[in-house]
Structure formats: structure tokens, C-alpha cells
PDB file of C-alpha atoms in Angstrom:
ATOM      1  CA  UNK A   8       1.670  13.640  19.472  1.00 78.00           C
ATOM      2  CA  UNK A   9       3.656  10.759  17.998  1.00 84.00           C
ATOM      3  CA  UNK A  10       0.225   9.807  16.150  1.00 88.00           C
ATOM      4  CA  UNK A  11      -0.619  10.182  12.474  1.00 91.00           C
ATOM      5  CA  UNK A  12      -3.680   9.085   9.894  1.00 90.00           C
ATOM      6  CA  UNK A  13      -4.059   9.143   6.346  1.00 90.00           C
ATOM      7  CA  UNK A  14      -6.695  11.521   4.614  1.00 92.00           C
ATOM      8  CA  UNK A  15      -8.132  12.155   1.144  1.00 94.00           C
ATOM      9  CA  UNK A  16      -8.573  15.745   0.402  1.00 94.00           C
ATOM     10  CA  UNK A  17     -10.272  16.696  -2.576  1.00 93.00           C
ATOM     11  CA  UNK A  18      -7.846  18.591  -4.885  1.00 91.00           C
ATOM     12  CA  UNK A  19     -10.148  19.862  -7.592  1.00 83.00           C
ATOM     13  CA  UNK A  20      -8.722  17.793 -10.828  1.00 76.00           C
ATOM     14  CA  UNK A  21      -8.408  19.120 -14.845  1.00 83.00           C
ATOM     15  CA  UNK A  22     -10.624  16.872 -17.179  1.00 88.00           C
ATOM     16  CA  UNK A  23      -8.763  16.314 -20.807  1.00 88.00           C
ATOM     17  CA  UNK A  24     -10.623  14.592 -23.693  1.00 86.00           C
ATOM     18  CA  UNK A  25      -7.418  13.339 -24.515  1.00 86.00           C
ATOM     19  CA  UNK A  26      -3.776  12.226 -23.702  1.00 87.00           C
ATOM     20  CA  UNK A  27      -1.442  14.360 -24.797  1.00 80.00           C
ATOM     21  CA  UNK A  28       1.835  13.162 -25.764  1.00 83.00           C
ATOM     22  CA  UNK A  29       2.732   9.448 -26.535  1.00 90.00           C
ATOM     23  CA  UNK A  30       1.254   7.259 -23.876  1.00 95.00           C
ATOM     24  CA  UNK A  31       1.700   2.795 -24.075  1.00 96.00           C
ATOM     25  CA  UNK A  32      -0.929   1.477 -21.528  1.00 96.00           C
ATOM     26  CA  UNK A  33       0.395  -2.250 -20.017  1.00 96.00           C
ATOM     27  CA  UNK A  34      -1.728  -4.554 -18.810  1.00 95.00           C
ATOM     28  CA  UNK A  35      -2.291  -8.435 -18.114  1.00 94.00           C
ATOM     29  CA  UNK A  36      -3.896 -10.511 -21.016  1.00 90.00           C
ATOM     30  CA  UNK A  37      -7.250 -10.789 -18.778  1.00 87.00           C
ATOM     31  CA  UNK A  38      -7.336  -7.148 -18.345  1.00 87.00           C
ATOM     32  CA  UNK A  39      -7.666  -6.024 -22.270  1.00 88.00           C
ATOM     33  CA  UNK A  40     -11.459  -5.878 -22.257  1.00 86.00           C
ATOM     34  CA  UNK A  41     -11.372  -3.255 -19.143  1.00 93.00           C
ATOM     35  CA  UNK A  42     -13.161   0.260 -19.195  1.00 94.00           C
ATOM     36  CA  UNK A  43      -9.915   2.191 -18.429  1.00 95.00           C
ATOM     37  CA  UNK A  44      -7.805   0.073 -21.345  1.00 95.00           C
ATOM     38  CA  UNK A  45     -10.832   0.773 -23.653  1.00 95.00           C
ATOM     39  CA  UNK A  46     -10.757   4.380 -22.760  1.00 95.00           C
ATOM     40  CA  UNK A  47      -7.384   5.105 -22.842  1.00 95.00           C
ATOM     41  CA  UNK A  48      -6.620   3.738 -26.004  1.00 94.00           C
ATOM     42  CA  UNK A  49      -9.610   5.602 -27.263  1.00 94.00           C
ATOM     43  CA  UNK A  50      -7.688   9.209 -26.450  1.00 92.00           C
ATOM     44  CA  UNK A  51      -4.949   8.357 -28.317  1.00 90.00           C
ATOM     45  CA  UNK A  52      -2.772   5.223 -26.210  1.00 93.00           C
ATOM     46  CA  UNK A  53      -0.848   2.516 -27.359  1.00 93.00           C
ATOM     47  CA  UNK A  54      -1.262  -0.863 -25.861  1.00 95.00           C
ATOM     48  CA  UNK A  55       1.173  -3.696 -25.098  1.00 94.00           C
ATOM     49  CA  UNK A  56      -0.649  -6.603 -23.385  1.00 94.00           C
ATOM     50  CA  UNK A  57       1.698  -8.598 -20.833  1.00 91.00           C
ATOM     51  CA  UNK A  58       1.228 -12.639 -21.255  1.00 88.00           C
ATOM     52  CA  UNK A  59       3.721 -13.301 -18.095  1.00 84.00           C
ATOM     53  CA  UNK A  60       6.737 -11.652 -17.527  1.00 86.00           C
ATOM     54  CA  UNK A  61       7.798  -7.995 -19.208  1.00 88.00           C
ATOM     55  CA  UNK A  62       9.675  -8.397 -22.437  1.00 89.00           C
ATOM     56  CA  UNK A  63      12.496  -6.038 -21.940  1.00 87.00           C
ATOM     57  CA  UNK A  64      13.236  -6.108 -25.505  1.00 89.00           C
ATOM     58  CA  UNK A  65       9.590  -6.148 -26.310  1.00 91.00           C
ATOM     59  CA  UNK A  66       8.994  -2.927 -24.057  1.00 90.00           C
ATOM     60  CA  UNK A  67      12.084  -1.303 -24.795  1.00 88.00           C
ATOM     61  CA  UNK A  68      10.862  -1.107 -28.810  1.00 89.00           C
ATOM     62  CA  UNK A  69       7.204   0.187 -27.978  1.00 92.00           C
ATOM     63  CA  UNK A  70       9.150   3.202 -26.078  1.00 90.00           C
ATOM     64  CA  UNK A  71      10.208   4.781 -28.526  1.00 88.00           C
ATOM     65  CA  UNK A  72       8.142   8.294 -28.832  1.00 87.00           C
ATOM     66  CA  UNK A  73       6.632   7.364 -25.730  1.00 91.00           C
ATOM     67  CA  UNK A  74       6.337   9.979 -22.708  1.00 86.00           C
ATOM     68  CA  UNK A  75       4.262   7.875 -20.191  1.00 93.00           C
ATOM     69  CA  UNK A  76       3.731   4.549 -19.772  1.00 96.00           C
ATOM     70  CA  UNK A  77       0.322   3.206 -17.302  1.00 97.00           C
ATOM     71  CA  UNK A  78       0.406  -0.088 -15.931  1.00 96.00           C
ATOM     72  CA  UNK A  79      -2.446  -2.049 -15.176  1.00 96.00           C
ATOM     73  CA  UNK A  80      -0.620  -5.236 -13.609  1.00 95.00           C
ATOM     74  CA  UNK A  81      -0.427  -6.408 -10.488  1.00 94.00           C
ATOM     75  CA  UNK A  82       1.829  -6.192  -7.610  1.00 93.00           C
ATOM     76  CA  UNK A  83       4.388  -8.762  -9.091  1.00 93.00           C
ATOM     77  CA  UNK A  84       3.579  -7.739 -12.741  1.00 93.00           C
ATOM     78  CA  UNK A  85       4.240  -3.857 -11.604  1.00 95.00           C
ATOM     79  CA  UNK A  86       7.829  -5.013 -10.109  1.00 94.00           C
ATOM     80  CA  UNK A  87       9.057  -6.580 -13.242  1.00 93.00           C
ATOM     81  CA  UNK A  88       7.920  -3.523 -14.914  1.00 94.00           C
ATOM     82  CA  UNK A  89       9.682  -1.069 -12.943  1.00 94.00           C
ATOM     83  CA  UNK A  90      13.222  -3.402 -13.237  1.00 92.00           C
ATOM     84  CA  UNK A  91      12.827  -3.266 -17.039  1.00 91.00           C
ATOM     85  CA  UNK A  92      12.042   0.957 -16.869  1.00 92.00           C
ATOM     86  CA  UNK A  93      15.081   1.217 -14.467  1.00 90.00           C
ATOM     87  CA  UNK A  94      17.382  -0.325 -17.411  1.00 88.00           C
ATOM     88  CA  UNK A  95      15.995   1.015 -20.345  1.00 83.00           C
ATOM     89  CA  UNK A  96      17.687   4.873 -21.248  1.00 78.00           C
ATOM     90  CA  UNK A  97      14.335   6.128 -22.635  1.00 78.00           C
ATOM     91  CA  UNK A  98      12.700   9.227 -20.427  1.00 81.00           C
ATOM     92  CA  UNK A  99       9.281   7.731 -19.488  1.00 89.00           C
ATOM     93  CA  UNK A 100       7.126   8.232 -16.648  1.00 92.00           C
ATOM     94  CA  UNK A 101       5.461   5.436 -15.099  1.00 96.00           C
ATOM     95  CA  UNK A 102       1.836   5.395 -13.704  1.00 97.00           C
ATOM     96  CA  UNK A 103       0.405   2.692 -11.276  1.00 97.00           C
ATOM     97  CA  UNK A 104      -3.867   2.540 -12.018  1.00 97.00           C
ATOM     98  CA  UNK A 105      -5.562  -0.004  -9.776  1.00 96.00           C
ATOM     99  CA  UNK A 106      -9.312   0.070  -9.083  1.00 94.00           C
ATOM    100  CA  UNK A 107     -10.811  -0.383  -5.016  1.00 92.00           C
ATOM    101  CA  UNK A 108      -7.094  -0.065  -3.510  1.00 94.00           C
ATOM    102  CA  UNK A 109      -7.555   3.023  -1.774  1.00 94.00           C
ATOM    103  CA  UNK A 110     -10.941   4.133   0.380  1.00 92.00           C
ATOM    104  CA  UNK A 111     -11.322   8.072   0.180  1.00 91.00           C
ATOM    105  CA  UNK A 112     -14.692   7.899   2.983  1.00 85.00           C
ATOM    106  CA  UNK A 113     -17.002   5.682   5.191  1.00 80.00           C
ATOM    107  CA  UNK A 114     -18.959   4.912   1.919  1.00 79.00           C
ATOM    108  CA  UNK A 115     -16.118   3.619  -0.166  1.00 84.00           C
ATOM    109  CA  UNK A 116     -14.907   0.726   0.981  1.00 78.00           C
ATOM    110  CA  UNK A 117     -11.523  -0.771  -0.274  1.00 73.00           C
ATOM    111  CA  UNK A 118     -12.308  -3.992  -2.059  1.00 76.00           C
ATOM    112  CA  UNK A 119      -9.036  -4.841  -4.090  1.00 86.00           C
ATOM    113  CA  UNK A 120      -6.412  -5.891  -1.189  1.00 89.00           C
ATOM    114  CA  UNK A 121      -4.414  -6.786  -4.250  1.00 90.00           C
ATOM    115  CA  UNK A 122      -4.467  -3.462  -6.127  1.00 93.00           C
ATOM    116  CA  UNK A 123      -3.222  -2.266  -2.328  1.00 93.00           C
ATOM    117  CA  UNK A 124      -0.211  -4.139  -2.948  1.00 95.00           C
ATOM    118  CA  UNK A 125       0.859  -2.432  -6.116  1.00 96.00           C
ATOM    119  CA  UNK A 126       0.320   1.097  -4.175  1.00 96.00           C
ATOM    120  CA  UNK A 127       2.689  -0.272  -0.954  1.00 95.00           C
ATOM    121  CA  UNK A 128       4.987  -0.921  -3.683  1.00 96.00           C
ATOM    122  CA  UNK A 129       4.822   2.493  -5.991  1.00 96.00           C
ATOM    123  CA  UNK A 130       5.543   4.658  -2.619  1.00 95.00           C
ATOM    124  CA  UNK A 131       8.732   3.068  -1.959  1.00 96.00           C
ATOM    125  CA  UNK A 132       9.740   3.174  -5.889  1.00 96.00           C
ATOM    126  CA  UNK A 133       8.638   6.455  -6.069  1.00 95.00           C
ATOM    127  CA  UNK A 134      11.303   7.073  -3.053  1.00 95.00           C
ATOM    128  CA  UNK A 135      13.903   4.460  -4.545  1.00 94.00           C
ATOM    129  CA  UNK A 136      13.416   5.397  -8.355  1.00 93.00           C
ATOM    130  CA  UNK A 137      12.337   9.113  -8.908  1.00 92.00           C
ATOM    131  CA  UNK A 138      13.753   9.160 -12.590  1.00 89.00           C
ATOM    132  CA  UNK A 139      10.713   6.752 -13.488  1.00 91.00           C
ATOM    133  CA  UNK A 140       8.172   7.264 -11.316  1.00 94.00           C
ATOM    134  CA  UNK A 141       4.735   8.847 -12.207  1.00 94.00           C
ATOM    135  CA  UNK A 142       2.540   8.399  -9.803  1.00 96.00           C
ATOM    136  CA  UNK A 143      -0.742   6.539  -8.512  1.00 97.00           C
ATOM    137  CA  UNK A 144      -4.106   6.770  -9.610  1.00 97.00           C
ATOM    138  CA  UNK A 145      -7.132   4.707  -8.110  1.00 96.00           C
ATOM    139  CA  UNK A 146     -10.473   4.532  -9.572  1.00 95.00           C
ATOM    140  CA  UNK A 147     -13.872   3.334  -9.093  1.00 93.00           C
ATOM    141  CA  UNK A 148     -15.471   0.055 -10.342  1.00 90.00           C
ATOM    142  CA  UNK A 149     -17.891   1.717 -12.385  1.00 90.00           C
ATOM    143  CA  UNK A 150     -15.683   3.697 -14.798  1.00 93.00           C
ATOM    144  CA  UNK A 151     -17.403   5.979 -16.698  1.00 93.00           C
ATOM    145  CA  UNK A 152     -16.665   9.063 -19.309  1.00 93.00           C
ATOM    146  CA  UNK A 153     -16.241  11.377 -16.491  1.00 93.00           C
ATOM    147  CA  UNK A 154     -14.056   9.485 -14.594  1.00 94.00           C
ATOM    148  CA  UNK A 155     -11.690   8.967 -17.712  1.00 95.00           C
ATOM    149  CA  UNK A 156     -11.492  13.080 -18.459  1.00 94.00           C
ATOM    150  CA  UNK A 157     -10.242  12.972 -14.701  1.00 93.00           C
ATOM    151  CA  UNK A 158      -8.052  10.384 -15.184  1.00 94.00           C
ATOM    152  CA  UNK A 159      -6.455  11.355 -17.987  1.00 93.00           C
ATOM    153  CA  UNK A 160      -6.107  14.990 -16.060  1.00 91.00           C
ATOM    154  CA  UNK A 161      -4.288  13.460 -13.828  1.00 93.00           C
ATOM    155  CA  UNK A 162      -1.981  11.829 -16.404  1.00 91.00           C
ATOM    156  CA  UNK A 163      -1.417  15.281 -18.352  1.00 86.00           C
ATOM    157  CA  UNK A 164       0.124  16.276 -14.711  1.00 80.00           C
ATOM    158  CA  UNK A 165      -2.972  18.712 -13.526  1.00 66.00           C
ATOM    159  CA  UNK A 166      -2.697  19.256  -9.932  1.00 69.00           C
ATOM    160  CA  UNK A 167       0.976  18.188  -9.640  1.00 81.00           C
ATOM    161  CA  UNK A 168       0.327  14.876  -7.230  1.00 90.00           C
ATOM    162  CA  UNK A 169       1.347  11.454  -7.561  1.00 93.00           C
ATOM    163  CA  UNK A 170      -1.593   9.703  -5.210  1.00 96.00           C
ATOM    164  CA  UNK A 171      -4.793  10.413  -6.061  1.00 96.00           C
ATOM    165  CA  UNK A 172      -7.980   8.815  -5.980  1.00 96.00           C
ATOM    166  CA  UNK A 173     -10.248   9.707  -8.734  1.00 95.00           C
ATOM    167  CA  UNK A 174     -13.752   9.417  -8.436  1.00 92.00           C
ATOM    168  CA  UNK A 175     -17.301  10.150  -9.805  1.00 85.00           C
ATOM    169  CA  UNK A 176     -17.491  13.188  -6.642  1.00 85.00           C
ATOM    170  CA  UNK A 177     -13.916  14.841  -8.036  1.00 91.00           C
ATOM    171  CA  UNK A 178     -10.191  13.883  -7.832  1.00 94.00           C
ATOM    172  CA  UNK A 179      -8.511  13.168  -3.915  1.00 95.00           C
ATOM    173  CA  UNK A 180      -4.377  13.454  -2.965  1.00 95.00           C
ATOM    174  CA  UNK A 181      -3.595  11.767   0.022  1.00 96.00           C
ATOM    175  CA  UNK A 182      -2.442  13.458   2.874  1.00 95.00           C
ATOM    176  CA  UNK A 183      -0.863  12.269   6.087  1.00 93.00           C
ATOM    177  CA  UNK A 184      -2.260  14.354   8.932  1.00 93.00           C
ATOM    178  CA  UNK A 185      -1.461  14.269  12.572  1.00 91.00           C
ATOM    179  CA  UNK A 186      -3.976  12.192  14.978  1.00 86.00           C
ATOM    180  CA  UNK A 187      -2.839  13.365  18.172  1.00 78.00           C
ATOM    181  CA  UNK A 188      -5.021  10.880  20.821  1.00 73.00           C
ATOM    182  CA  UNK A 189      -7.359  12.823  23.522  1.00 64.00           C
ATOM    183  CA  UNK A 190      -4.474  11.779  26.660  1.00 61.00           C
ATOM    184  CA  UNK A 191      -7.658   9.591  28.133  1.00 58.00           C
ATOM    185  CA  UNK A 192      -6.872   6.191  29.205  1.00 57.00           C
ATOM    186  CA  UNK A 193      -8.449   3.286  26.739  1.00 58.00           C
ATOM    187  CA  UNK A 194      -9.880   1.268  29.702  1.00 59.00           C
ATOM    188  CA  UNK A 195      -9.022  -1.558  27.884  1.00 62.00           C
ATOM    189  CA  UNK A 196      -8.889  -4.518  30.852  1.00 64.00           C
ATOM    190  CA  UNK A 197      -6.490  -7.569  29.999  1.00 73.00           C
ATOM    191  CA  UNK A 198      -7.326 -11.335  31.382  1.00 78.00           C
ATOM    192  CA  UNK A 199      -6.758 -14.477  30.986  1.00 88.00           C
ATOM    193  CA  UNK A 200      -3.785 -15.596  28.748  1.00 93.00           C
ATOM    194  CA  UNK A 201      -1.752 -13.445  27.471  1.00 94.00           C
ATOM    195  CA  UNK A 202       1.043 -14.190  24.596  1.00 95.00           C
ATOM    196  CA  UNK A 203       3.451 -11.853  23.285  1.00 95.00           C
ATOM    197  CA  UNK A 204       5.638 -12.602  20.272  1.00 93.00           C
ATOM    198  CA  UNK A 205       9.619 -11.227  20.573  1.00 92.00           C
ATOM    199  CA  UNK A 206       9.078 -11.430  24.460  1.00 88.00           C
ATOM    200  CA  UNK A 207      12.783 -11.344  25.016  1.00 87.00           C
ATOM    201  CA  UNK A 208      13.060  -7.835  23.233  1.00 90.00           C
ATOM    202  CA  UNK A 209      12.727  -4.729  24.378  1.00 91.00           C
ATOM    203  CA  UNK A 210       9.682  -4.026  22.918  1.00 93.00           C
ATOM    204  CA  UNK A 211       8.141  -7.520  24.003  1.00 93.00           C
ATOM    205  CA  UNK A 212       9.116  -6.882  27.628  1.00 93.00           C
ATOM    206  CA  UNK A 213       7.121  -3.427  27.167  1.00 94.00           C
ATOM    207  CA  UNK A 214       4.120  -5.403  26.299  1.00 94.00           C
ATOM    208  CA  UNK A 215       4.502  -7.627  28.666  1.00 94.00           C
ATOM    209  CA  UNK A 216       4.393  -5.363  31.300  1.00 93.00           C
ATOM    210  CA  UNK A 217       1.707  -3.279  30.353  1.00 91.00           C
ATOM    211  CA  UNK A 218      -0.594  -6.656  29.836  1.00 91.00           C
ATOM    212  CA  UNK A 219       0.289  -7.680  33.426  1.00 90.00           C
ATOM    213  CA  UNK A 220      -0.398  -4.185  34.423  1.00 87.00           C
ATOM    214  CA  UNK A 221      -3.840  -4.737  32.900  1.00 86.00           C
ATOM    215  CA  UNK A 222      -4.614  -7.392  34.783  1.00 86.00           C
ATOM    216  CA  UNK A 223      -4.006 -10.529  32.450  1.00 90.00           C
ATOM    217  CA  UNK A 224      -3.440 -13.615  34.304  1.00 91.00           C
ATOM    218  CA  UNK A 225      -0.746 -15.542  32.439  1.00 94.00           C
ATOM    219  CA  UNK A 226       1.718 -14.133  29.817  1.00 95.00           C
ATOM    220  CA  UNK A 227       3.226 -16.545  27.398  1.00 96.00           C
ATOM    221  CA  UNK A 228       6.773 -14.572  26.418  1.00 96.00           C
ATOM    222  CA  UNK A 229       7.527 -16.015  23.088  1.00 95.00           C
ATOM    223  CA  UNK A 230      10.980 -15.962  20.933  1.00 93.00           C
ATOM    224  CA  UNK A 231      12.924 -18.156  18.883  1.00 92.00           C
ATOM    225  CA  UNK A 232      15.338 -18.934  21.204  1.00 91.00           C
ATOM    226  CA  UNK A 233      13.219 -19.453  24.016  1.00 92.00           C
ATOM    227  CA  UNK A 234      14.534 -17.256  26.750  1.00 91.00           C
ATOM    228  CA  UNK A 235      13.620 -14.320  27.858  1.00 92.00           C
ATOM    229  CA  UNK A 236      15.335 -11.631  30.850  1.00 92.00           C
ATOM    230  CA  UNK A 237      15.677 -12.805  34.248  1.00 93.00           C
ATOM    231  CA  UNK A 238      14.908  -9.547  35.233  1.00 93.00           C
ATOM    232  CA  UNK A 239      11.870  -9.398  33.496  1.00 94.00           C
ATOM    233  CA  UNK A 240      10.311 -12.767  34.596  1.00 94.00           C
ATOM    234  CA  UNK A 241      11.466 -12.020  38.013  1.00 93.00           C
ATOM    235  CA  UNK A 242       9.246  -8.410  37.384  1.00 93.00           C
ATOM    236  CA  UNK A 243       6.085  -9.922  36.363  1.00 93.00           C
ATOM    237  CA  UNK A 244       5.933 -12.709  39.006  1.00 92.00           C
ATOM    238  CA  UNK A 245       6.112 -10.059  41.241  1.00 90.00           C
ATOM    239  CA  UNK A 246       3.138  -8.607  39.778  1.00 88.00           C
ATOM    240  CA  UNK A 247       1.006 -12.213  40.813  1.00 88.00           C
ATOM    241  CA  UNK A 248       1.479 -12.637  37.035  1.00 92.00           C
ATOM    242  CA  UNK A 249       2.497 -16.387  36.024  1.00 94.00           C
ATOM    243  CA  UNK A 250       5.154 -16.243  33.266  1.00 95.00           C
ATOM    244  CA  UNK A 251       5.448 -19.101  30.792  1.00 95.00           C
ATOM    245  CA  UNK A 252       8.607 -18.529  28.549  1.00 95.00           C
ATOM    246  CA  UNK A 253       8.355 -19.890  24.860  1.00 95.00           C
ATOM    247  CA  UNK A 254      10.695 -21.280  21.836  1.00 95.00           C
ATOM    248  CA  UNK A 255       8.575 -20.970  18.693  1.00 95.00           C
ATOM    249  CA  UNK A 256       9.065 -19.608  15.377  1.00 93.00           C
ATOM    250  CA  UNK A 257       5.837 -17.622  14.476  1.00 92.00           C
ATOM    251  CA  UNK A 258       6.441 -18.126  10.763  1.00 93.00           C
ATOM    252  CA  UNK A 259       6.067 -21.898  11.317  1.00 94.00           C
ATOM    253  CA  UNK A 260       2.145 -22.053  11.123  1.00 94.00           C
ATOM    254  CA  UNK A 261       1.995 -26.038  12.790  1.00 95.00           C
ATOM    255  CA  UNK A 262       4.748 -24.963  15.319  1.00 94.00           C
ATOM    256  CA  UNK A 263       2.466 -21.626  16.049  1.00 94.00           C
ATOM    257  CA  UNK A 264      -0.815 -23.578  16.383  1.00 95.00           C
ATOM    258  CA  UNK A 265       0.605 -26.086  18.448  1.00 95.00           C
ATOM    259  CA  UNK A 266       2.021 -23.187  20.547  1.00 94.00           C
ATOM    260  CA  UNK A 267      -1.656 -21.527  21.015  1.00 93.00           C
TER     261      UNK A 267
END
């Protein structure tokens, strides 16, 4: 019951020919040649092309008139974006479009871990910073004429959501839906070595317990300070389990291989 998944549901979508309103479309130097640049400057954006860092100054003069601004940049391009928007007193809306970041069914498979990134980070600015925030829009690679009118429907603010996937089948919001599992055991069976990072926590000892339950052999309890509860050891030994306690840092990737 404490189980949820994510879901695309298709949401119908409004096609426009054009953006209504003043719209700036941002996007990396490399990026200028793209489909969705091309198209949305064709319906009536302005572009400013980012060499680097934002501009403040730079952005803060092409807002003027401007009701929406969509970014193109990546994950670290997108968070210098949003610091400049927070600062600047101009009423814009910003929109996040990656391409691959999202998969809406078995046959569309997410191929852009990097466009991912920027949509981790618009859900928790569209928590943090409401007074800026548009929304997310994903696309397909191959971006054609009716994937633009859907786009820029989404833009105009058809349908009223702020993650969508739009694609050449029609225009998905995420949903999260509950996943409740069937109450079957997994019959997942545990042997040989076992090792379990934060093994002097709570939720290590948990783990540790249930691996030992599962019949592994060994568990290696690791931490940074390389202890771990008397009470637990003491518990798993008397499960026939042998209990080798740990001090590593998991970050450290020599200290960690040595380790395994």
C-alpha cells in the first residue's frame, strides 16, 4: 500500500499554428540549428543563444514584452537560468523542453539521461519557485509540424499541466498512481557475501537481517566509522551468519574497490 509508479496518460492536447504572446526561446550555441528552435522562432519567438553562463543583464533586456521564456539548456545551463528569472522583476513563465528524458510506453525508450536531469531539477523549482515556473515539455527525436502545433498548445496553456510528454500519438501528463504489490513473497534467495552500506543504521541493520534471513552466508556491515551494534552482530551470528564489520567511505571509489 506504501507503493507508487509513474504513468503517462494521454490528455488530449490543443494544436496552435502559433505562439501567442511574446515568447524568447534560450538555448546553448550547439543547439541553434535544432527542429524545435527552428520552429519556434518560425511562430513568432525570439531567440537568445547562451555561449556559457546566462547574462543577467543580457536576459534581463530581451524580457521586456516577453510572457514566456523556453529553455533548451541543460541541467547546469537550466539552473543558472532559473537564478537569473528568480532576480529579475519581469512576470515570465519559464518552460523546460528536453527531447528522450521521459519514456511514455514499452516502445519509447528514454535515451537522454541528461535531458532527465533538467526534469529532476524543474519539479523541485516548480515546488521552490512557483512565481517562475512553467512547466515541462518532452518531445520526440524526430520533430515534426505536428509535434510543434502540440507543443506550442502546450505553451499557450491548453490542458492546464506542467509535465507532459508530447508526441507524434497525442500529448501525455504524468501521473503518479498507486502500485500496491500482490502480498506474495519475491522468493528472492540470498548467498554468498553479502555487503550492506550504513550497516550501523537503522535501516542497514534492517537489511542486514533480512539478507541473513535469506540465507546469505557472510554480511559485510559497512559505515564510516566502522562499528556497528553489538546487539546486532550478536543477532546475526546467532543466525550461523558470519559478520564482518567495515570502515569505508563509499564515495571514495579506490577505498570502495579495495573494500569489495
Amino acid at each position: 500500500s506504501w507503493r507508487y509508479r509513474v504513468v503517462w496518460k494521454s490528455v488530449g492536447g490543443v494544436v496552435a499554428e502559433s505562439l501567442s504572446g511574446g515568447w524568447l526561446v534560450v538555448c546553448a550555441a550547439g543547439g541553434v540549428d535544432g527542429p524545435v528552435v527552428a520552429g519556434l522562432v518560425a511562430r513568432g519567438a525570439g531567440l537568445l543563444v547562451v555561449d556559457g553562463a546566462v547574462d543577467g543583464g543580457v536576459l534581463a533586456e530581451r524580457l521586456v514584452g516577453v510572457s514566456g521564456v523556453v529553455s533548451l539548456l541543460d541541467g547546469v545551463g537550466t539552473l543558472g537560468l532559473v537564478q537569473v528569472l528568480a532576480g529579475v522583476d519581469v512576470p515570465v513563465r519559464l518552460w523546460c523542453v528536453t527531447s528522450g528524458a521521459v519514456s511514455v510506453g514499452r516502445a519509447d525508450g528514454v535515451v537522454d539521461p541528461v535531458g532527465a536531469q533538467v526534469w529532476g531539477l524543474g519539479r523541485v523549482v516548480g515546488l521552490e519557485l512557483p512565481g517562475v515556473w512553467g512547466g515541462l515539455v518532452d518531445v520526440p527525436g524526430v520533430v515534426d509540424e505536428r509535434v510543434l502545433g502540440r507543443l506550442c498548445g502546450v505553451l499557450a496553456g491548453g490542458g492546464g499541466e506542467d509535465q507532459v510528454a508530447v508526441r507524434g500519438s497525442g500529448v501525455f501528463g504524468r501521473r503518479v498512481v498507486r502500485a500496491p504489490g500482490s502480498g506474495v513473497a519475491s522468493g528472492v534467495v540470498v548467498g554468498g557475501t553479502v555487503l550492506v552500506t550504513g550497516g550501523s543504521g537503522a535501516l542497514g541493520g534492517h537489511v542486514a537481517r533480512w539478507v541473513a534471513g535469506e540465507g546469505a552466508g557472510r554480511v559485510v556491515l559497512v559505515s564510516r566509522g566502522g562499528s556497528a551494534p553489538v546487539e546486532l552482530v550478536g543477532e546475526l551470528e546467532g543466525l550461523g551468519v558470519e559478520v564482518v564489520v567495515a570502515a569505508c567511505d563509499v564515495s571514495d571509489r579506490v577505498a570502495l574497490a579495495g573494500l569489495v
